[in-house]
PDB file of C-alpha atoms in Angstrom:
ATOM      1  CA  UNK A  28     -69.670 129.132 155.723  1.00  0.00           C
ATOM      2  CA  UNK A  29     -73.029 130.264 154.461  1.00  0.00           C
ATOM      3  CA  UNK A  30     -74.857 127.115 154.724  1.00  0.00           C
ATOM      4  CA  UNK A  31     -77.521 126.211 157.277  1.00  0.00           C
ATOM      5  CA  UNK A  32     -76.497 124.352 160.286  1.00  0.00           C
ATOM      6  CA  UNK A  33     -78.170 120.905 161.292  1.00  0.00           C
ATOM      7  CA  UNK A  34     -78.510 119.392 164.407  1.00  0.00           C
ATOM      8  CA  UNK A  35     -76.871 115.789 164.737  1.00  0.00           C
ATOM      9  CA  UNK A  36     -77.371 112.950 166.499  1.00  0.00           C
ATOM     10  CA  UNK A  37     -74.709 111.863 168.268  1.00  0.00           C
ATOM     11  CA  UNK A  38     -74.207 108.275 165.517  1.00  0.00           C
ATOM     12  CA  UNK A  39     -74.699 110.875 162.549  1.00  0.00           C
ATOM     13  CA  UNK A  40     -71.827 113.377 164.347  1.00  0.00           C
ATOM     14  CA  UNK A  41     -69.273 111.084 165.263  1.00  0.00           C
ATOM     15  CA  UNK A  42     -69.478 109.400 161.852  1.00  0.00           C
ATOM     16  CA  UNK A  43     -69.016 112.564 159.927  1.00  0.00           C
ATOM     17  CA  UNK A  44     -65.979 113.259 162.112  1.00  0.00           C
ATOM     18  CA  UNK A  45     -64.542 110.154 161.246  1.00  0.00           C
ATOM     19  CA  UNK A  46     -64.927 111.082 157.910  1.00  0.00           C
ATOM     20  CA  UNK A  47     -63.047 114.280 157.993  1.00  0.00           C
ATOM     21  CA  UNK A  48     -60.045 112.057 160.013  1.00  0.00           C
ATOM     22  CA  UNK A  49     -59.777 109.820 156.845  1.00  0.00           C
ATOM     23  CA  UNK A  50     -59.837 112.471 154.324  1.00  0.00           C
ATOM     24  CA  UNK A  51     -57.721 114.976 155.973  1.00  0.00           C
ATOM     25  CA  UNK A  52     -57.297 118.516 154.516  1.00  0.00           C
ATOM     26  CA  UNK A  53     -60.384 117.870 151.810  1.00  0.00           C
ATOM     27  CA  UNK A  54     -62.956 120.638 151.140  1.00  0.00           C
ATOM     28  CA  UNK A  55     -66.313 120.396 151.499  1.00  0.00           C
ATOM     29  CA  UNK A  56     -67.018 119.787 147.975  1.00  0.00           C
ATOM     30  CA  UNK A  57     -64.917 116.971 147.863  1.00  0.00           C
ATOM     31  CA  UNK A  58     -66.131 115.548 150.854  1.00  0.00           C
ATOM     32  CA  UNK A  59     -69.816 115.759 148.915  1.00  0.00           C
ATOM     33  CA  UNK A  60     -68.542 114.379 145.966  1.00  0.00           C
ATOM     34  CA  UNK A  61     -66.630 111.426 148.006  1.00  0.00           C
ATOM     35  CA  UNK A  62     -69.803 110.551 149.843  1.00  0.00           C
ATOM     36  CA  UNK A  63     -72.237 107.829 149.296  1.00  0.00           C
ATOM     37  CA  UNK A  64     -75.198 109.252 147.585  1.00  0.00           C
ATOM     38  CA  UNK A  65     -77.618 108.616 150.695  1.00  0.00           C
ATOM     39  CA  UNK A  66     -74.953 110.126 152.740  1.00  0.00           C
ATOM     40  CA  UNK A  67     -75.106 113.470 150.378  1.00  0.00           C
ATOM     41  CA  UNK A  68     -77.873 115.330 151.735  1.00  0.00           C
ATOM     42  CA  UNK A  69     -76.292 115.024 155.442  1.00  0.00           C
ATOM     43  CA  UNK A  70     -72.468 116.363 154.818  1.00  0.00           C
ATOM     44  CA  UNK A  71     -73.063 119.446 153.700  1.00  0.00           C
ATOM     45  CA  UNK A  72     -74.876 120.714 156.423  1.00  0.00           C
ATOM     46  CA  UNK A  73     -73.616 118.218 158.322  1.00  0.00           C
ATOM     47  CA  UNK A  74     -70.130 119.027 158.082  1.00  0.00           C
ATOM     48  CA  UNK A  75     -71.236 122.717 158.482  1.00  0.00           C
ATOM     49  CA  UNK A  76     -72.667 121.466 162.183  1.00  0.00           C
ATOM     50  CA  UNK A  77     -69.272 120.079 162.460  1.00  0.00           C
ATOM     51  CA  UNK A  78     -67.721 123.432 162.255  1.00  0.00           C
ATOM     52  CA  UNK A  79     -69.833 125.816 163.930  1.00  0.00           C
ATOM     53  CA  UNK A  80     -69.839 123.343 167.018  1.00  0.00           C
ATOM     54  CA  UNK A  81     -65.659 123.040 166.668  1.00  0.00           C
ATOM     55  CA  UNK A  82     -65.933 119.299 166.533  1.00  0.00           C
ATOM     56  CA  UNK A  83     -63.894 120.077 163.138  1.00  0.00           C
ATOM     57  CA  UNK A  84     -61.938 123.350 161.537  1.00  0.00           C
ATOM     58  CA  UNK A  85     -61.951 124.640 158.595  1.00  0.00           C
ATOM     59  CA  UNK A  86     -58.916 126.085 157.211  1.00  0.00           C
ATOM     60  CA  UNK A  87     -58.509 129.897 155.328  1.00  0.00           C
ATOM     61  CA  UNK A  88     -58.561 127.688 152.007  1.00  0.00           C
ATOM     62  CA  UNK A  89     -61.620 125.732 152.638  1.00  0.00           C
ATOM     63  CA  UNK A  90     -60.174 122.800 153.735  1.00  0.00           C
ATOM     64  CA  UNK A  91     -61.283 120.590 156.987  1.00  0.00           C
ATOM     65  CA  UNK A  92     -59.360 119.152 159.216  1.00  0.00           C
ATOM     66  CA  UNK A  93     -60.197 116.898 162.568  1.00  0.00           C
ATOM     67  CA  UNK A  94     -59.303 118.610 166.083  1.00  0.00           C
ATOM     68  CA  UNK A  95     -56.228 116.358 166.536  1.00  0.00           C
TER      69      UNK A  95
END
């Protein structure tokens, strides 16, 4: 992933993972698209966060899953 990381509070973290765990197996993109438009700003990097701290993976096709 080539986006910038963000740091997350811990409300802003856990409901981004929760997110991921409804929408297994969706891409980033769709994630973005799926989100409320206040929300939009914080998944990309947000989700990105996610990642990089292996709080969520990211499959070979883009995909994320939750650590389940």
């Amino acid at each position: 992933m080539t986006d910038h990381s963000l740091t997350l509070n811990t409300w802003q973290r856990n409901r981004l993972a929760n997110f991921v765990a409804e929408h297994p197996g969706w891409t980033l993109e769709e994630h973005e698209t799926a989100a409320r438009v206040v929300d939009r700003y914080l998944v990309r990097a947000g989700l990105v966060s996610l990642v990089d701290q292996r709080v969520i993976r990211r499959d070979e096709n883009g995909r994320l899953w939750p650590l389940t």
